[in-house]
Short mmCIF file of C-alpha atoms in Angstrom, two decimals:
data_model
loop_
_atom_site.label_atom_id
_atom_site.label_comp_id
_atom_site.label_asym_id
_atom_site.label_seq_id
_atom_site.Cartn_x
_atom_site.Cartn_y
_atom_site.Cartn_z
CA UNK A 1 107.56 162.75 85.01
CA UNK A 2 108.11 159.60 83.03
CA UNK A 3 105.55 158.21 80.56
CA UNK A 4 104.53 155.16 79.65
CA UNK A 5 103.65 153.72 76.09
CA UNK A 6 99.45 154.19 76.20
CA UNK A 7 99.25 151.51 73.73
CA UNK A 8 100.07 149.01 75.92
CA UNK A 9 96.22 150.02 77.85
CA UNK A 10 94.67 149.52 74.62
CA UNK A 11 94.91 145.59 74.91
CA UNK A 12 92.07 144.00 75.87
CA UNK A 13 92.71 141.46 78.62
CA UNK A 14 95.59 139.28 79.14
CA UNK A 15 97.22 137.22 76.41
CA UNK A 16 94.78 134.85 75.39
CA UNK A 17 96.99 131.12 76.54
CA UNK A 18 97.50 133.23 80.16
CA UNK A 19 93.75 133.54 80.58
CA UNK A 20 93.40 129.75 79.92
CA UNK A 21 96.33 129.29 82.31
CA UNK A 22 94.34 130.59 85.21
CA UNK A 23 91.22 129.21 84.64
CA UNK A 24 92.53 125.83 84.84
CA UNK A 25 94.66 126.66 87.60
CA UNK A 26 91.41 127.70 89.47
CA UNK A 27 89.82 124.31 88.34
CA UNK A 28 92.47 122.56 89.34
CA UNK A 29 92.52 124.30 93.21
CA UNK A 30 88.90 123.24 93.23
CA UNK A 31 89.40 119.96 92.29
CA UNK A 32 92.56 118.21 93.27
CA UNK A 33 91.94 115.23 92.39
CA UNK A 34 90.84 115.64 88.86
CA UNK A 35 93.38 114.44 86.20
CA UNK A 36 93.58 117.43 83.63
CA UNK A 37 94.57 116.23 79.99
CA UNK A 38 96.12 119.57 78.17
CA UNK A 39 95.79 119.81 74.78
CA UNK A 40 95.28 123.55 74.51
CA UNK A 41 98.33 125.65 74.02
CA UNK A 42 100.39 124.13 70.84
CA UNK A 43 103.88 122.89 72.82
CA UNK A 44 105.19 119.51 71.94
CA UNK A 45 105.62 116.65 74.70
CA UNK A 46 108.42 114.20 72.48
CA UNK A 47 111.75 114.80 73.91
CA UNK A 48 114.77 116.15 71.63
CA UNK A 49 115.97 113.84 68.77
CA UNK A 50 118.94 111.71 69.50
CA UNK A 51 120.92 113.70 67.16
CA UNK A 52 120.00 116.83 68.55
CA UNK A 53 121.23 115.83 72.05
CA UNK A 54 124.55 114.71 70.41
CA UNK A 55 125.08 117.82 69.01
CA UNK A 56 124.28 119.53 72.54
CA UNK A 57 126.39 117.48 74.07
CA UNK A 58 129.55 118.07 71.98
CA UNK A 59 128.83 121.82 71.87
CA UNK A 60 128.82 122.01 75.74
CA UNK A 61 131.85 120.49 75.53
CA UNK A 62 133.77 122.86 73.52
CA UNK A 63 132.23 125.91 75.49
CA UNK A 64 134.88 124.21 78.15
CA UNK A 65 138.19 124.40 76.42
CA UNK A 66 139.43 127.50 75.40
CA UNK A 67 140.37 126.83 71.91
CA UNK A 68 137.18 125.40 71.26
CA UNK A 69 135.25 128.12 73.47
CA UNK A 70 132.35 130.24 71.43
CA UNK A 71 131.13 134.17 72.93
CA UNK A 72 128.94 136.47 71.02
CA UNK A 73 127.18 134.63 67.85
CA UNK A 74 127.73 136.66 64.66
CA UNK A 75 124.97 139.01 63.96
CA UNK A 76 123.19 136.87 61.34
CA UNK A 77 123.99 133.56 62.65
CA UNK A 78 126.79 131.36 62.32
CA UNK A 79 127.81 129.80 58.60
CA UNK A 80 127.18 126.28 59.40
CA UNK A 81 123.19 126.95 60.73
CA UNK A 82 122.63 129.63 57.94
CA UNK A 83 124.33 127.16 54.91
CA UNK A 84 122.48 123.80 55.78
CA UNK A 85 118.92 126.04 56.13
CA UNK A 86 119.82 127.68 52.51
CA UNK A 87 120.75 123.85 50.94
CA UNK A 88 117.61 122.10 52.85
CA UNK A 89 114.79 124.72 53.15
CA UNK A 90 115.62 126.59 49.97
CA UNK A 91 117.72 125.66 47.29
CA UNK A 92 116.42 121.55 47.50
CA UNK A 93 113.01 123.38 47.10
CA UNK A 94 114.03 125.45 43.76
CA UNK A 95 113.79 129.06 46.01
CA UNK A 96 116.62 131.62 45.00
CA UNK A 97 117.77 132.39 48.80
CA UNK A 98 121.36 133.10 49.68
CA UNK A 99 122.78 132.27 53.16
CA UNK A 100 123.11 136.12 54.16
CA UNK A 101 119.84 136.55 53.63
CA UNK A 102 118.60 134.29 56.95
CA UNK A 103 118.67 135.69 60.19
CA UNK A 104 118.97 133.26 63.17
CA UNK A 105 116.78 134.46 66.30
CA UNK A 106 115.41 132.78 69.33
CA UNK A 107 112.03 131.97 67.64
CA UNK A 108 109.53 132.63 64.89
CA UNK A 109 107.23 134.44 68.02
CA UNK A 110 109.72 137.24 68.53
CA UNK A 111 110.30 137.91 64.58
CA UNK A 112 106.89 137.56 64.05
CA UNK A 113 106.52 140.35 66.96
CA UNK A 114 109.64 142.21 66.12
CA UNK A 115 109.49 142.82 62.58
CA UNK A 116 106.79 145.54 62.41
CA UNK A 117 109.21 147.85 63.81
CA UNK A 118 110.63 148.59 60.37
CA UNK A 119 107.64 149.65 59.27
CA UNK A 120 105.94 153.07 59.81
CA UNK A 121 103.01 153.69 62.06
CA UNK A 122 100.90 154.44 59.32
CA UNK A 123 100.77 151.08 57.42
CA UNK A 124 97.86 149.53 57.29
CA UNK A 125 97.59 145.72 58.83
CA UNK A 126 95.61 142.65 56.91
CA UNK A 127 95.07 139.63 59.43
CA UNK A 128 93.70 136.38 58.87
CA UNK A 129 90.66 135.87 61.05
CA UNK A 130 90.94 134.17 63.36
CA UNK A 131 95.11 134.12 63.73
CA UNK A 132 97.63 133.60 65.82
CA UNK A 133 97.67 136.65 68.24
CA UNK A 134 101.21 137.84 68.21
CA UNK A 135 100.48 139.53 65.02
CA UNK A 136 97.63 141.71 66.41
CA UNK A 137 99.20 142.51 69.66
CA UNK A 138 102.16 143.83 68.78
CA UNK A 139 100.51 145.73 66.23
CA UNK A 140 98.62 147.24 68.71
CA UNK A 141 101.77 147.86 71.42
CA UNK A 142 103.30 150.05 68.36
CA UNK A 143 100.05 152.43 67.71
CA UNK A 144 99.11 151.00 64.19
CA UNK A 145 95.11 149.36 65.13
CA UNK A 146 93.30 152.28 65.99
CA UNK A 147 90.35 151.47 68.41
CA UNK A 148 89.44 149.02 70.07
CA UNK A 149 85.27 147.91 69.60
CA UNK A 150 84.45 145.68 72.64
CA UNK A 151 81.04 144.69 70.64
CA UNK A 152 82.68 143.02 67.66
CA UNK A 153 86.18 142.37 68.69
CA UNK A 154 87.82 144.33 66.13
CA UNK A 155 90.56 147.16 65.90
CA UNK A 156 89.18 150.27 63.25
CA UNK A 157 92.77 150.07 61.81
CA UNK A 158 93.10 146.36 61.06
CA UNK A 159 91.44 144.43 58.25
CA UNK A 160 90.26 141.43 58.71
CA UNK A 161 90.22 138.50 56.47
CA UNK A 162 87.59 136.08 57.83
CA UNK A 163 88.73 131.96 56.94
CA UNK A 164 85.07 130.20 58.17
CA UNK A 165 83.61 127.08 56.83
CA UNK A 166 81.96 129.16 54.69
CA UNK A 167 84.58 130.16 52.32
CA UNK A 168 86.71 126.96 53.30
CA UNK A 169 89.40 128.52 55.44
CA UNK A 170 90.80 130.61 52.20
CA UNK A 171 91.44 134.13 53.17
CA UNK A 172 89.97 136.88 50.09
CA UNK A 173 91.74 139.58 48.86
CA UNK A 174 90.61 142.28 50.92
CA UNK A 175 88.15 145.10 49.71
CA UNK A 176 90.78 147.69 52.06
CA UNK A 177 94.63 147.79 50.16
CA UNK A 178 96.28 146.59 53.00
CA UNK A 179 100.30 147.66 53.42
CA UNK A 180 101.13 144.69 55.63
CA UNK A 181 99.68 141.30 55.09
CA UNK A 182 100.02 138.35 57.58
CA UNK A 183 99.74 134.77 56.28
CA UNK A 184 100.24 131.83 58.86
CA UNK A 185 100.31 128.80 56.49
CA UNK A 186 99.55 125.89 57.53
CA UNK A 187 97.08 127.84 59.73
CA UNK A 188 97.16 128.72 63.31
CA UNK A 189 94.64 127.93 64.58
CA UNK A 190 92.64 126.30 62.14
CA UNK A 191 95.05 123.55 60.95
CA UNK A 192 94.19 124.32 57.25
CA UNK A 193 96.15 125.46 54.23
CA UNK A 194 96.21 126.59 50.96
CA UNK A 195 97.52 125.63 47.61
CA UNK A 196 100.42 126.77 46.01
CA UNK A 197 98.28 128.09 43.03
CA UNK A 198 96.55 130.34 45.72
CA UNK A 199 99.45 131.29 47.25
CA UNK A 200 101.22 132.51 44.16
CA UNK A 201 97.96 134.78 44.03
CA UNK A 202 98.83 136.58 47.13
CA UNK A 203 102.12 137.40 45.70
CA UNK A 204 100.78 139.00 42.67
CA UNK A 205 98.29 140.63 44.74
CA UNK A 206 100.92 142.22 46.99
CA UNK A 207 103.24 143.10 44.34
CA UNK A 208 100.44 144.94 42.64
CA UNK A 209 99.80 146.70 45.26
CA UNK A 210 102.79 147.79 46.59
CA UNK A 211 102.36 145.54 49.80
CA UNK A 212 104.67 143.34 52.10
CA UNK A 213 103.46 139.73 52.84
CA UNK A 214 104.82 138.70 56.88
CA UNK A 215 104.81 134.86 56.03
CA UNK A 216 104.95 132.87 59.08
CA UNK A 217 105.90 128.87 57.93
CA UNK A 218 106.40 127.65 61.74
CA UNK A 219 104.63 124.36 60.53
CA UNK A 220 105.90 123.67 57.45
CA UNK A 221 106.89 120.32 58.48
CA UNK A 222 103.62 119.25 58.67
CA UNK A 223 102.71 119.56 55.36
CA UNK A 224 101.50 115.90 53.14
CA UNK A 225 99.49 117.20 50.41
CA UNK A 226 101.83 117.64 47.36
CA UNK A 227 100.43 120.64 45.76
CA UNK A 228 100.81 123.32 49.68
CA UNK A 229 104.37 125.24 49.38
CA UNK A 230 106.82 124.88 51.88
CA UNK A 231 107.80 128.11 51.43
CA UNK A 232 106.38 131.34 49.53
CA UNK A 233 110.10 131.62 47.70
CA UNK A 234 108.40 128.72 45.72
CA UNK A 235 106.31 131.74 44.32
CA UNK A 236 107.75 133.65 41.55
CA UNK A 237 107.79 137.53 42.47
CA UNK A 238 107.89 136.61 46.53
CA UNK A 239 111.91 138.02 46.43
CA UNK A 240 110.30 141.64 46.06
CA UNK A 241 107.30 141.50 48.56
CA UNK A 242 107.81 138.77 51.13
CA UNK A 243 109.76 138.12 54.33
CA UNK A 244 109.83 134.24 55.74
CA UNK A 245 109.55 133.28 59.33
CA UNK A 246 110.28 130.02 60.34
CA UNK A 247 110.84 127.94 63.35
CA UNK A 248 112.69 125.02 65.02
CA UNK A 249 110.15 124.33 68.04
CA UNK A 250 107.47 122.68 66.52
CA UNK A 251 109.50 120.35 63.35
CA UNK A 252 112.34 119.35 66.09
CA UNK A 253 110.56 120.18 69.49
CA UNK A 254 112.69 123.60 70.67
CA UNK A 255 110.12 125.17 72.45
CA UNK A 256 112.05 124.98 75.07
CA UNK A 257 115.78 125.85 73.28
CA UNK A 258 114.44 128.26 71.37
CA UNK A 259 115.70 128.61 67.63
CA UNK A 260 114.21 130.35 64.16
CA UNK A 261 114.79 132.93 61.81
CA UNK A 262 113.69 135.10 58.96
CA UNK A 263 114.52 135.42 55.34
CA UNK A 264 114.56 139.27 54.27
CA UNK A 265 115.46 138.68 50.25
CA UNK A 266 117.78 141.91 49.54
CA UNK A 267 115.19 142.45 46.66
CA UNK A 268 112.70 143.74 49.30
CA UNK A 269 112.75 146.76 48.82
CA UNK A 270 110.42 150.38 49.80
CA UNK A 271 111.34 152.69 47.81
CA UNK A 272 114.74 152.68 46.94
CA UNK A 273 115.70 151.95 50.99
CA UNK A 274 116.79 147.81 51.60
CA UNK A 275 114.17 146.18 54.51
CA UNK A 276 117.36 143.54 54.45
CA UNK A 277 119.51 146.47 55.37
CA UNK A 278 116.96 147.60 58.12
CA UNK A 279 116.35 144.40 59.60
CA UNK A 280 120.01 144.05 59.81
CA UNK A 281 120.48 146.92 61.47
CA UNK A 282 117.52 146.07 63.71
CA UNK A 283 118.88 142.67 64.55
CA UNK A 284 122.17 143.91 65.20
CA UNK A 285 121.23 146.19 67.31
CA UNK A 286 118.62 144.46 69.60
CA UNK A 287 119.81 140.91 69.79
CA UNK A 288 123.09 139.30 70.55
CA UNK A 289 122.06 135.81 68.97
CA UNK A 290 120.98 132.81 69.47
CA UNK A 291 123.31 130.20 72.23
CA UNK A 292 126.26 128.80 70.17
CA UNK A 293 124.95 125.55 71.27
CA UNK A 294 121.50 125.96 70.13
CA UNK A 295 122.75 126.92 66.41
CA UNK A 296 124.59 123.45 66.40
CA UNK A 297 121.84 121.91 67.55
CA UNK A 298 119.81 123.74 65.16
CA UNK A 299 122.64 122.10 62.82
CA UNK A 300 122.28 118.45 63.65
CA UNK A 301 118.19 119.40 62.51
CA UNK A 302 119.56 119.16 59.04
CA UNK A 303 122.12 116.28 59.16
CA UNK A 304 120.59 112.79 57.68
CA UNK A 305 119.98 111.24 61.36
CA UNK A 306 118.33 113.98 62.49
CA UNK A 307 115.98 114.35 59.38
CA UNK A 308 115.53 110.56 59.81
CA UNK A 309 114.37 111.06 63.37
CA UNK A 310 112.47 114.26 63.17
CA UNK A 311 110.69 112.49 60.05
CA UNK A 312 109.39 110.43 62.78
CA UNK A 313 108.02 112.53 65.15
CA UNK A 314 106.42 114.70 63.05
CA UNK A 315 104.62 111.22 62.22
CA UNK A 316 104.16 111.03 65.37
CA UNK A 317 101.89 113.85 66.06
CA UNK A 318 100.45 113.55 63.09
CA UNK A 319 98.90 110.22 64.16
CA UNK A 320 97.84 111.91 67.40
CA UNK A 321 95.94 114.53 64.93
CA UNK A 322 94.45 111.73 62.54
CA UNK A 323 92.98 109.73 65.83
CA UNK A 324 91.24 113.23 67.11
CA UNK A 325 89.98 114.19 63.91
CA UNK A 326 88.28 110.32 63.12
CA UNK A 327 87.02 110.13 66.35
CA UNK A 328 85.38 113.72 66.93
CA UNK A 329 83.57 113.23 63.13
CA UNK A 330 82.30 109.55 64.77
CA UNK A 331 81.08 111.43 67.59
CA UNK A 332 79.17 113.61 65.30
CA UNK A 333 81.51 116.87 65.21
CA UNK A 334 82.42 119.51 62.44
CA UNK A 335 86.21 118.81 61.96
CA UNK A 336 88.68 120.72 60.10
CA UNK A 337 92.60 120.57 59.88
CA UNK A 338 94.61 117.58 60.80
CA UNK A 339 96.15 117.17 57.55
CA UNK A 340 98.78 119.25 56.73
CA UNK A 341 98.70 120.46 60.66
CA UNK A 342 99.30 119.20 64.03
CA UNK A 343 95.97 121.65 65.07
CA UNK A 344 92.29 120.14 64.69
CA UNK A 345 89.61 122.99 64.61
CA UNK A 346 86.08 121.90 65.30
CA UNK A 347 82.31 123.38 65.12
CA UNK A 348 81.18 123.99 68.83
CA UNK A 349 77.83 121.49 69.88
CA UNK A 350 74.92 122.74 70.33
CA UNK A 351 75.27 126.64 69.57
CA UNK A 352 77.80 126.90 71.65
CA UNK A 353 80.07 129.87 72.27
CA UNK A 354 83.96 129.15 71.94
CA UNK A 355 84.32 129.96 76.25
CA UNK A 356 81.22 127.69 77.06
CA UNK A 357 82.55 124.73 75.06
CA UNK A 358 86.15 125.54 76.72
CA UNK A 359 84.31 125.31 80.08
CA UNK A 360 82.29 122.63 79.52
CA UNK A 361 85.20 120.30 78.64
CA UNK A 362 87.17 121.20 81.17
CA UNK A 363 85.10 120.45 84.23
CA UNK A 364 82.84 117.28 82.00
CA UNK A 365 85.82 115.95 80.79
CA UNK A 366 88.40 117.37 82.18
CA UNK A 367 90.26 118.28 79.11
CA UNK A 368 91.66 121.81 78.40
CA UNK A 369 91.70 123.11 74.57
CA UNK A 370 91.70 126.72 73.51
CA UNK A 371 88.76 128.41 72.60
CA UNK A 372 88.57 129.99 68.87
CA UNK A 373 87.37 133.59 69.89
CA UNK A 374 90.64 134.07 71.44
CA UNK A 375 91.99 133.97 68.07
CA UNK A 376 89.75 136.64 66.58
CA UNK A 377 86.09 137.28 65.95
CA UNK A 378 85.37 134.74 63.46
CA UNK A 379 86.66 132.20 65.68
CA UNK A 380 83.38 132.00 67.66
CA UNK A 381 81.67 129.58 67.53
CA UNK A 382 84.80 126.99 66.65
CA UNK A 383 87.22 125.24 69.28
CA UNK A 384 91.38 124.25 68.84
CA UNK A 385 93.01 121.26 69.77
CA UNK A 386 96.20 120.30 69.81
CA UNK A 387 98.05 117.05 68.43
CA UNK A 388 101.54 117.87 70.41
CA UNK A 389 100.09 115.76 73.13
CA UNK A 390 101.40 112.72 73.87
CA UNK A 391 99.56 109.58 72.47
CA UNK A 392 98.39 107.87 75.59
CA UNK A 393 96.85 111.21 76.89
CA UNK A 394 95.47 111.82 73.00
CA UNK A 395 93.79 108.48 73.15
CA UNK A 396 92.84 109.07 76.82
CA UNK A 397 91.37 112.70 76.13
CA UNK A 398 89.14 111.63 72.75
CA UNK A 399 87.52 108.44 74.71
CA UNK A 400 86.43 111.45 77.70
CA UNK A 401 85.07 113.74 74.56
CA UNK A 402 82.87 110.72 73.30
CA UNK A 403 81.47 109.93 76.17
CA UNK A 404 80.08 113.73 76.77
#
């Protein structure tokens, strides 16, 4: 008889944005005529850029003539997408990245899921807590956590790096040599960052001990303070320890068209054996590339229209994070993020735990956010919400909020 992978029965619970999908759906059964404002799950609400839609357009139209007519992508991605991501994410930033070393996928989610499969079972995970729960989860799907402690929240096998108030959202270098490190910078959830002086100390770390940072960038765009990287290729020594993930769905809005990739240096290396050669051969193996059209979309991300426009919605949401951050500190709340992140992370009232507060907005004020637990166990006791909204239902959801 068959048999299934037992990891998968290790997972506690459904993924965390499905469990806030039913509960609101229940709410919402209940009470019909309630007007929910959403500003829980982190998916933009501005439609594509003009130049983005151009570039749709005109690739539709060549998938229609035969001499203009696209099938499988190449394995990495096509020349045009890989080129204007090496001249405008790397080489105008001073980073030593060549255009065979990005890989174009459907999204920073499934890299940030599917690159742990390179690595043994036996490596030894370092999270930020709390963090984005991809990393965990598919951690845990592959055998590499240990057990599961309902009590605290934790897996035996991962370390955690708690980011609190307390030590102002900076992760430490863990007492545990991790193998695998995950850094989400800007921070998901918390909306905060660190400086490129910091950073570079991660590097070092990880070269000195022999360790691989999984650097997930998917809101890079958000960034205004001068002295946060844009990228951890700024860091001298990240070629021989680091692999990039990045994403189009939150700078240009393709949550829905789905677009990323990763940048695995050719310096990377375990050993004497290339992780650019293995995630090659990965990628070639288990995905037939992104949509022709999507890439030259991806394209028009980069031309000087689109910049120009995408400039502008980023400024967008940013505003939307600016007027929720103000107005929760008026109304008297701990607020964090907002700055160089489209995510504002607040101190539950009252003693609070992160599913009470959830509740009590949603059926006081009928607003829907995500709670911080769900993000790991030092998110207790904090709350996320989202900027992607857009501005009328921002404005709309803060005046509820004040009047609790």
């Amino acid at each position: 008889m068959y048999k299934i992978n037992e990891n998968y029965q290790k997972l506690p619970g459904s993924y965390l944005f499905s469990t806030i999908a039913k509960k609101v759906a229940a709410f919402t059964q209940a009470n019909p005529e309630k007007n929910i404002i959403r500003l829980g799950i982190g998916d933009v609400t501005q439609p594509l850029a003009p130049a983005v839609i151009e570039a749709l357009h005109k690739a539709v139209d060549e998938m229609g003539h035969a001499e203009t007519f696209r099938g499988y992508a190449p394995d990495l991605g096509y020349d045009f997408l890989r080129n204007a991501i090496v001249e405008h994410d790397y080489k105008s930033r001073g980073c030593d990245i060549s255009a065979d070393e990005i890989f174009v996928s459907d999204g920073a989610k499934s890299d940030s899921a599917n690159i742990q499969e390179i690595f043994g079972p036996d490596n030894k995970i370092a999270v930020c807590d709390p963090v984005y729960p991809v990393y965990v989860d598919s951690n845990v799907m592959a055998g590499r956590t240990g057990v599961y402690d309902t009590q605290t929240e934790t897996w035996s096998d991962v370390i955690y790096m708690p980011c609190t108030m307390e030590n102002n959202f900076v992760p430490e270098f863990p007492k545990e040599t991790p193998d695998m490190i995950y850094l989400c910078l800007p921070n998901n959830p918390t909306g905060t960052t660190i400086t490129k002086a910091q950073l570079q100390e991660w590097v070092d770390y990880a070269n000195k001990a022999g360790a691989v940072i999984i650097y997930d960038g998917a809101y890079e765009a958000y960034i205004s303070e001068t002295d946060v990287a844009h990228s951890i290729f700024e860091c001298e020594g990240a070629r021989t320890c680091a692999i990039e993930l990045k994403s189009f769905s939150k700078n240009a809005g393709f949550t829905g068209v789905r677009l990323g990739y990763a940048v695995v240096p050719k310096d990377l290396k375990c050993g004497e054996v290339s992780l650019h050669q293995m995630w090659a051969r990965r990628h070639g193996t288990k995905f037939n590339g992104a949509p022709y059209i999507v890439q030259r979309a991806g394209e028009a991300v980069y031309s000087p229209q689109g910049r120009a426009q995408l400039k502008e919605q980023v400024a967008y949401y940013m505003k939307n994070a600016s007027i929720i951050k103000n107005g929760l500190q008026d109304a008297g709340y701990t607020v964090f993020g907002g700055v160089n992140a489209p995510y504002i992370w607040l101190k539950t009232p009252d003693k609070m735990t992160s599913w009470e507060f959830f509740d009590y907005l949603l059926e006081q004020a009928n607003v829907v956010g995500t709670p911080g637990s769900g993000f790991g166990p030092s998110g207790e006791g904090y709350f996320r919400l989202t900027a992607f909204g857009s501005y009328e239902n921002t404005l709309g959801a803060l005046e509820r909020i004040q009047k609790l």
